[in-house]
Amino acid sequence: MRYFPAALERLTEQFAKLPGIGGKTAQRLAFHLLSMPEEDAREFADAIIDAKKSVHLCPCCQNLTDRELCPICDDESRDHGLICVVADPKDVIAMERAREFTGVYHVLHGVISPLNHIGPDDICIRELLARVGKGGVREVIMATNPDTEGEATAMYISRLLRPMEVRVTRLAYGIPVGSQLEYADEVTLLRALEGRRDI
Amino acid sequence: MRYFPAALERLTEQFAKLPGIGGKTAQRLAFHLLSMPEEDAREFADAIIDAKKSVHLCPCCQNLTDRELCPICDDESRDHGLICVVADPKDVIAMERAREFTGVYHVLHGVISPLNHIGPDDICIRELLARVGKGGVREVIMATNPDTEGEATAMYISRLLRPMEVRVTRLAYGIPVGSQLEYADEVTLLRALEGRRDI
């Protein structure tokens, strides 16, 4: 027997489809939406439609944008000969927060992950190759996550870029600033040792 | 500098307004919605509008429904002389799961809580009194949560009902004190029903 109105059940199901939202939470969220003023609920619905309609990928760097070109690709003051390759739009923000990088980005939208059936053609590698192929690019910095899949993706892409006469680099490994040596894992310490520099 | 399209920021803000959803989770959910097919996103938005539009309170028991009368109030086979008073629509489901209660419900939509500025007039007590006043009600079972506010609300209502020549009972303390009805298991609820006492 159905205890709740069908429309409420449907809304609960929609919430339950979202990542990290279980049945109980979905129900709580659906109830909360019902208790909101009609205007606020409509605003929520409009925000979904609007985001879906107006946000698309930047044709140059594949980052999310609502303009023709994203603000970073459109910025003449940035170094368009230096491309930082990241897996996710959120990584662009992390890099920008460092306020040091003056080049442009390329967002892959994922990493190669055979276990999850994600191959090289499922992420935006083709677009990166086309971009570098057009010329004018001096250096490509691979800034995928320092885990197995991020590493493998960086290696794969660097191999494809090598014949294109472009410098391919990787973010340095080492101990994070502000952390404690005591808690650093062996691999990170090893990499930090390997990458040591004169002071 | 804005890194994300405005529409995406707005969607993130909407998610962040929901209870228990922090900034990071809101961002993850907004990104997920963007990655969904347009049709699915529209379905989500429609579910919100639809739930808000079609769901209202049953004029008899105040439970949520999309019909004129809710399915339980509309069910001739149920005992309309036996009313179970709960604080929340979710509690109706918890009671129904016990498959033992054959009466009808009354949903208060909250409990008296002076600390949160919720007085007797802010919850559906008036509707309950009018319902019992019409006659034909044999017994009212108070099934508010077994916590301070639930207890106080039950006591308050039972005092109002006493002059109306109706038996007023309270769920037995088979339910663990301090817990929430919504999460009670069927057996505990069954015991609580069987052991109900006059107040």
mmCIF file with all atom_site columns, C-alpha atoms in Angstrom, chain A residues 1-8 10-11 14-15 17-21 24-25 27-29 31-56 63-67 71-72 75 78 88-90 92-93 96-97 99, chain B residues 1-8 10-11 14-15 17-21 24-25 27-29 31-38 40-56 63-67 71-72 75 78 88-90 92-93 96-97 182-183:
data_model
loop_
_atom_site.group_PDB
_atom_site.id
_atom_site.type_symbol
_atom_site.label_atom_id
_atom_site.label_alt_id
_atom_site.label_comp_id
_atom_site.label_asym_id
_atom_site.label_entity_id
_atom_site.label_seq_id
_atom_site.pdbx_PDB_ins_code
_atom_site.Cartn_x
_atom_site.Cartn_y
_atom_site.Cartn_z
_atom_site.occupancy
_atom_site.B_iso_or_equiv
_atom_site.pdbx_formal_charge
_atom_site.auth_seq_id
_atom_site.auth_comp_id
_atom_site.auth_asym_id
_atom_site.auth_atom_id
_atom_site.pdbx_PDB_model_num
ATOM 1   C CA . MET A 1 1   ? 0.000   0.000  0.000   1.00 0.00 ? 1   MET A CA 1
ATOM 2   C CA . ARG A 1 2   ? 1.177   3.494  -0.865  1.00 0.00 ? 2   ARG A CA 1
ATOM 3   C CA . TYR A 1 3   ? 1.299   5.705  2.201   1.00 0.00 ? 3   TYR A CA 1
ATOM 4   C CA . PHE A 1 4   ? 2.527   8.845  0.514   1.00 0.00 ? 4   PHE A CA 1
ATOM 5   C CA . PRO A 1 5   ? 1.152   10.776 -2.454  1.00 0.00 ? 5   PRO A CA 1
ATOM 6   C CA . ALA A 1 6   ? 2.671   9.594  -5.726  1.00 0.00 ? 6   ALA A CA 1
ATOM 7   C CA . ALA A 1 7   ? 4.173   13.030 -6.427  1.00 0.00 ? 7   ALA A CA 1
ATOM 8   C CA . LEU A 1 8   ? 6.030   12.921 -3.109  1.00 0.00 ? 8   LEU A CA 1
ATOM 9   C CA . ARG A 1 10  ? 8.530   10.534 -7.204  1.00 0.00 ? 10  ARG A CA 1
ATOM 10  C CA . LEU A 1 11  ? 10.377  13.489 -5.679  1.00 0.00 ? 11  LEU A CA 1
ATOM 11  C CA . GLN A 1 14  ? 14.639  11.737 -7.722  1.00 0.00 ? 14  GLN A CA 1
ATOM 12  C CA . PHE A 1 15  ? 16.652  12.739 -4.662  1.00 0.00 ? 15  PHE A CA 1
ATOM 13  C CA . LYS A 1 17  ? 19.213  9.014  -7.496  1.00 0.00 ? 17  LYS A CA 1
ATOM 14  C CA . LEU A 1 18  ? 21.799  11.618 -6.460  1.00 0.00 ? 18  LEU A CA 1
ATOM 15  C CA . PRO A 1 19  ? 25.211  10.360 -5.363  1.00 0.00 ? 19  PRO A CA 1
ATOM 16  C CA . GLY A 1 20  ? 25.592  9.861  -1.600  1.00 0.00 ? 20  GLY A CA 1
ATOM 17  C CA . ILE A 1 21  ? 21.870  10.359 -0.910  1.00 0.00 ? 21  ILE A CA 1
ATOM 18  C CA . LYS A 1 24  ? 16.061  8.164  4.415   1.00 0.00 ? 24  LYS A CA 1
ATOM 19  C CA . THR A 1 25  ? 17.920  11.320 3.406   1.00 0.00 ? 25  THR A CA 1
ATOM 20  C CA . GLN A 1 27  ? 12.758  11.346 2.086   1.00 0.00 ? 27  GLN A CA 1
ATOM 21  C CA . ARG A 1 28  ? 13.901  14.052 4.471   1.00 0.00 ? 28  ARG A CA 1
ATOM 22  C CA . LEU A 1 29  ? 14.901  16.313 1.569   1.00 0.00 ? 29  LEU A CA 1
ATOM 23  C CA . PHE A 1 31  ? 9.671   16.586 2.915   1.00 0.00 ? 31  PHE A CA 1
ATOM 24  C CA . HIS A 1 32  ? 11.762  19.691 3.351   1.00 0.00 ? 32  HIS A CA 1
ATOM 25  C CA . LEU A 1 33  ? 10.987  20.811 -0.193  1.00 0.00 ? 33  LEU A CA 1
ATOM 26  C CA . LEU A 1 34  ? 7.283   20.300 0.450   1.00 0.00 ? 34  LEU A CA 1
ATOM 27  C CA . SER A 1 35  ? 7.518   22.480 3.530   1.00 0.00 ? 35  SER A CA 1
ATOM 28  C CA . MET A 1 36  ? 9.225   25.277 1.580   1.00 0.00 ? 36  MET A CA 1
ATOM 29  C CA . PRO A 1 37  ? 7.148   28.199 0.233   1.00 0.00 ? 37  PRO A CA 1
ATOM 30  C CA . GLU A 1 38  ? 5.949   27.473 -3.304  1.00 0.00 ? 38  GLU A CA 1
ATOM 31  C CA . GLU A 1 39  ? 8.101   30.295 -4.655  1.00 0.00 ? 39  GLU A CA 1
ATOM 32  C CA . ASP A 1 40  ? 11.304  28.802 -3.202  1.00 0.00 ? 40  ASP A CA 1
ATOM 33  C CA . ALA A 1 41  ? 10.470  25.365 -4.549  1.00 0.00 ? 41  ALA A CA 1
ATOM 34  C CA . ARG A 1 42  ? 9.908   26.846 -7.994  1.00 0.00 ? 42  ARG A CA 1
ATOM 35  C CA . GLU A 1 43  ? 13.229  28.673 -7.714  1.00 0.00 ? 43  GLU A CA 1
ATOM 36  C CA . PHE A 1 44  ? 14.912  25.335 -6.991  1.00 0.00 ? 44  PHE A CA 1
ATOM 37  C CA . ALA A 1 45  ? 13.285  23.698 -10.011 1.00 0.00 ? 45  ALA A CA 1
ATOM 38  C CA . ASP A 1 46  ? 14.211  26.669 -12.195 1.00 0.00 ? 46  ASP A CA 1
ATOM 39  C CA . ALA A 1 47  ? 17.829  26.535 -11.015 1.00 0.00 ? 47  ALA A CA 1
ATOM 40  C CA . ILE A 1 48  ? 18.041  22.931 -12.241 1.00 0.00 ? 48  ILE A CA 1
ATOM 41  C CA . ILE A 1 49  ? 16.538  23.681 -15.652 1.00 0.00 ? 49  ILE A CA 1
ATOM 42  C CA . ASP A 1 50  ? 18.573  26.863 -15.972 1.00 0.00 ? 50  ASP A CA 1
ATOM 43  C CA . ALA A 1 51  ? 21.896  25.256 -15.061 1.00 0.00 ? 51  ALA A CA 1
ATOM 44  C CA . LYS A 1 52  ? 21.230  22.398 -17.452 1.00 0.00 ? 52  LYS A CA 1
ATOM 45  C CA . LYS A 1 53  ? 20.277  24.801 -20.252 1.00 0.00 ? 53  LYS A CA 1
ATOM 46  C CA . SER A 1 54  ? 22.902  27.509 -19.949 1.00 0.00 ? 54  SER A CA 1
ATOM 47  C CA . VAL A 1 55  ? 25.980  25.568 -18.832 1.00 0.00 ? 55  VAL A CA 1
ATOM 48  C CA . HIS A 1 56  ? 28.034  23.831 -21.501 1.00 0.00 ? 56  HIS A CA 1
ATOM 49  C CA . ASN A 1 63  ? 35.708  23.537 -18.650 1.00 0.00 ? 63  ASN A CA 1
ATOM 50  C CA . LEU A 1 64  ? 32.106  24.316 -17.693 1.00 0.00 ? 64  LEU A CA 1
ATOM 51  C CA . THR A 1 65  ? 30.921  27.753 -18.775 1.00 0.00 ? 65  THR A CA 1
ATOM 52  C CA . ASP A 1 66  ? 27.824  29.733 -19.677 1.00 0.00 ? 66  ASP A CA 1
ATOM 53  C CA . ARG A 1 67  ? 29.650  31.967 -22.168 1.00 0.00 ? 67  ARG A CA 1
ATOM 54  C CA . PRO A 1 71  ? 36.574  33.435 -18.768 1.00 0.00 ? 71  PRO A CA 1
ATOM 55  C CA . ILE A 1 72  ? 40.045  31.886 -18.537 1.00 0.00 ? 72  ILE A CA 1
ATOM 56  C CA . ASP A 1 75  ? 41.548  36.190 -20.952 1.00 0.00 ? 75  ASP A CA 1
ATOM 57  C CA . ARG A 1 78  ? 46.966  34.633 -19.622 1.00 0.00 ? 78  ARG A CA 1
ATOM 58  C CA . ASP A 1 88  ? 37.892  17.769 -13.183 1.00 0.00 ? 88  ASP A CA 1
ATOM 59  C CA . PRO A 1 89  ? 36.447  21.326 -13.257 1.00 0.00 ? 89  PRO A CA 1
ATOM 60  C CA . LYS A 1 90  ? 36.896  21.392 -9.468  1.00 0.00 ? 90  LYS A CA 1
ATOM 61  C CA . VAL A 1 92  ? 40.692  24.212 -11.976 1.00 0.00 ? 92  VAL A CA 1
ATOM 62  C CA . ILE A 1 93  ? 39.401  26.006 -8.898  1.00 0.00 ? 93  ILE A CA 1
ATOM 63  C CA . GLU A 1 96  ? 43.340  29.024 -9.354  1.00 0.00 ? 96  GLU A CA 1
ATOM 64  C CA . ARG A 1 97  ? 43.286  29.308 -5.573  1.00 0.00 ? 97  ARG A CA 1
ATOM 65  C CA . ARG A 1 99  ? 47.128  32.328 -7.556  1.00 0.00 ? 99  ARG A CA 1
ATOM 66  C CA . MET B 1 1   ? 36.915  35.970 -9.877  1.00 0.00 ? 1   MET B CA 1
ATOM 67  C CA . ARG B 1 2   ? 34.055  33.603 -10.607 1.00 0.00 ? 2   ARG B CA 1
ATOM 68  C CA . TYR B 1 3   ? 35.330  30.204 -11.694 1.00 0.00 ? 3   TYR B CA 1
ATOM 69  C CA . PHE B 1 4   ? 31.965  28.587 -12.291 1.00 0.00 ? 4   PHE B CA 1
ATOM 70  C CA . PRO B 1 5   ? 29.043  29.675 -14.458 1.00 0.00 ? 5   PRO B CA 1
ATOM 71  C CA . ALA B 1 6   ? 26.456  31.686 -12.508 1.00 0.00 ? 6   ALA B CA 1
ATOM 72  C CA . ALA B 1 7   ? 23.706  29.129 -13.199 1.00 0.00 ? 7   ALA B CA 1
ATOM 73  C CA . LEU B 1 8   ? 25.849  26.402 -11.642 1.00 0.00 ? 8   LEU B CA 1
ATOM 74  C CA . ARG B 1 10  ? 22.841  29.205 -8.193  1.00 0.00 ? 10  ARG B CA 1
ATOM 75  C CA . LEU B 1 11  ? 22.045  25.490 -8.367  1.00 0.00 ? 11  LEU B CA 1
ATOM 76  C CA . GLN B 1 14  ? 19.818  25.836 -3.840  1.00 0.00 ? 14  GLN B CA 1
ATOM 77  C CA . PHE B 1 15  ? 21.179  22.452 -2.793  1.00 0.00 ? 15  PHE B CA 1
ATOM 78  C CA . LYS B 1 17  ? 19.803  25.339 1.472   1.00 0.00 ? 17  LYS B CA 1
ATOM 79  C CA . LEU B 1 18  ? 18.571  21.789 2.096   1.00 0.00 ? 18  LEU B CA 1
ATOM 80  C CA . PRO B 1 19  ? 18.962  20.389 5.612   1.00 0.00 ? 19  PRO B CA 1
ATOM 81  C CA . GLY B 1 20  ? 22.153  18.383 6.170   1.00 0.00 ? 20  GLY B CA 1
ATOM 82  C CA . ILE B 1 21  ? 23.675  19.417 2.824   1.00 0.00 ? 21  ILE B CA 1
ATOM 83  C CA . LYS B 1 24  ? 30.941  20.559 -0.702  1.00 0.00 ? 24  LYS B CA 1
ATOM 84  C CA . THR B 1 25  ? 28.028  18.143 -0.993  1.00 0.00 ? 25  THR B CA 1
ATOM 85  C CA . GLN B 1 27  ? 28.615  21.314 -5.242  1.00 0.00 ? 27  GLN B CA 1
ATOM 86  C CA . ARG B 1 28  ? 28.898  17.588 -5.868  1.00 0.00 ? 28  ARG B CA 1
ATOM 87  C CA . LEU B 1 29  ? 25.132  17.282 -6.321  1.00 0.00 ? 29  LEU B CA 1
ATOM 88  C CA . PHE B 1 31  ? 27.813  18.761 -10.768 1.00 0.00 ? 31  PHE B CA 1
ATOM 89  C CA . HIS B 1 32  ? 25.984  15.455 -10.833 1.00 0.00 ? 32  HIS B CA 1
ATOM 90  C CA . LEU B 1 33  ? 22.812  17.124 -12.079 1.00 0.00 ? 33  LEU B CA 1
ATOM 91  C CA . LEU B 1 34  ? 24.786  18.822 -14.839 1.00 0.00 ? 34  LEU B CA 1
ATOM 92  C CA . SER B 1 35  ? 26.171  15.475 -15.926 1.00 0.00 ? 35  SER B CA 1
ATOM 93  C CA . MET B 1 36  ? 22.690  13.952 -16.122 1.00 0.00 ? 36  MET B CA 1
ATOM 94  C CA . PRO B 1 37  ? 20.873  13.772 -19.467 1.00 0.00 ? 37  PRO B CA 1
ATOM 95  C CA . GLU B 1 38  ? 18.717  16.884 -20.015 1.00 0.00 ? 38  GLU B CA 1
ATOM 96  C CA . ASP B 1 40  ? 16.453  13.414 -16.392 1.00 0.00 ? 40  ASP B CA 1
ATOM 97  C CA . ALA B 1 41  ? 17.249  16.891 -15.080 1.00 0.00 ? 41  ALA B CA 1
ATOM 98  C CA . ARG B 1 42  ? 13.901  18.131 -16.370 1.00 0.00 ? 42  ARG B CA 1
ATOM 99  C CA . GLU B 1 43  ? 12.206  15.178 -14.686 1.00 0.00 ? 43  GLU B CA 1
ATOM 100 C CA . PHE B 1 44  ? 13.838  16.190 -11.403 1.00 0.00 ? 44  PHE B CA 1
ATOM 101 C CA . ALA B 1 45  ? 12.657  19.798 -11.748 1.00 0.00 ? 45  ALA B CA 1
ATOM 102 C CA . ASP B 1 46  ? 9.165   18.627 -12.689 1.00 0.00 ? 46  ASP B CA 1
ATOM 103 C CA . ALA B 1 47  ? 9.037   16.324 -9.667  1.00 0.00 ? 47  ALA B CA 1
ATOM 104 C CA . ILE B 1 48  ? 9.662   19.328 -7.405  1.00 0.00 ? 48  ILE B CA 1
ATOM 105 C CA . ILE B 1 49  ? 6.969   21.481 -9.035  1.00 0.00 ? 49  ILE B CA 1
ATOM 106 C CA . ASP B 1 50  ? 4.566   18.574 -9.227  1.00 0.00 ? 50  ASP B CA 1
ATOM 107 C CA . ALA B 1 51  ? 4.978   17.532 -5.579  1.00 0.00 ? 51  ALA B CA 1
ATOM 108 C CA . LYS B 1 52  ? 4.564   21.108 -4.450  1.00 0.00 ? 52  LYS B CA 1
ATOM 109 C CA . LYS B 1 53  ? 1.445   21.535 -6.603  1.00 0.00 ? 53  LYS B CA 1
ATOM 110 C CA . SER B 1 54  ? -0.436  18.296 -6.074  1.00 0.00 ? 54  SER B CA 1
ATOM 111 C CA . VAL B 1 55  ? 0.343   17.443 -2.458  1.00 0.00 ? 55  VAL B CA 1
ATOM 112 C CA . HIS B 1 56  ? -1.839  18.992 0.235   1.00 0.00 ? 56  HIS B CA 1
ATOM 113 C CA . ASN B 1 63  ? -1.702  13.722 6.505   1.00 0.00 ? 63  ASN B CA 1
ATOM 114 C CA . LEU B 1 64  ? -0.098  14.552 3.145   1.00 0.00 ? 64  LEU B CA 1
ATOM 115 C CA . THR B 1 65  ? -2.134  13.434 0.155   1.00 0.00 ? 65  THR B CA 1
ATOM 116 C CA . ASP B 1 66  ? -2.827  14.160 -3.485  1.00 0.00 ? 66  ASP B CA 1
ATOM 117 C CA . ARG B 1 67  ? -6.452  13.038 -3.309  1.00 0.00 ? 67  ARG B CA 1
ATOM 118 C CA . PRO B 1 71  ? -6.301  6.667  1.272   1.00 0.00 ? 71  PRO B CA 1
ATOM 119 C CA . ILE B 1 72  ? -6.490  5.792  4.974   1.00 0.00 ? 72  ILE B CA 1
ATOM 120 C CA . ASP B 1 75  ? -10.810 3.351  3.637   1.00 0.00 ? 75  ASP B CA 1
ATOM 121 C CA . ARG B 1 78  ? -10.645 0.905  8.890   1.00 0.00 ? 78  ARG B CA 1
ATOM 122 C CA . ASP B 1 88  ? 4.726   13.669 11.556  1.00 0.00 ? 88  ASP B CA 1
ATOM 123 C CA . PRO B 1 89  ? 3.591   12.041 8.291   1.00 0.00 ? 89  PRO B CA 1
ATOM 124 C CA . LYS B 1 90  ? 6.662   9.790  8.520   1.00 0.00 ? 90  LYS B CA 1
ATOM 125 C CA . VAL B 1 92  ? 2.159   7.223  9.943   1.00 0.00 ? 92  VAL B CA 1
ATOM 126 C CA . ILE B 1 93  ? 4.376   5.065  7.761   1.00 0.00 ? 93  ILE B CA 1
ATOM 127 C CA . GLU B 1 96  ? 1.538   1.220  9.170   1.00 0.00 ? 96  GLU B CA 1
ATOM 128 C CA . ARG B 1 97  ? 4.640   -0.941 8.893   1.00 0.00 ? 97  ARG B CA 1
ATOM 129 C CA . GLU B 1 182 ? 10.430  7.017  12.581  1.00 0.00 ? 182 GLU B CA 1
ATOM 130 C CA . TYR B 1 183 ? 13.267  4.568  13.222  1.00 0.00 ? 183 TYR B CA 1
#
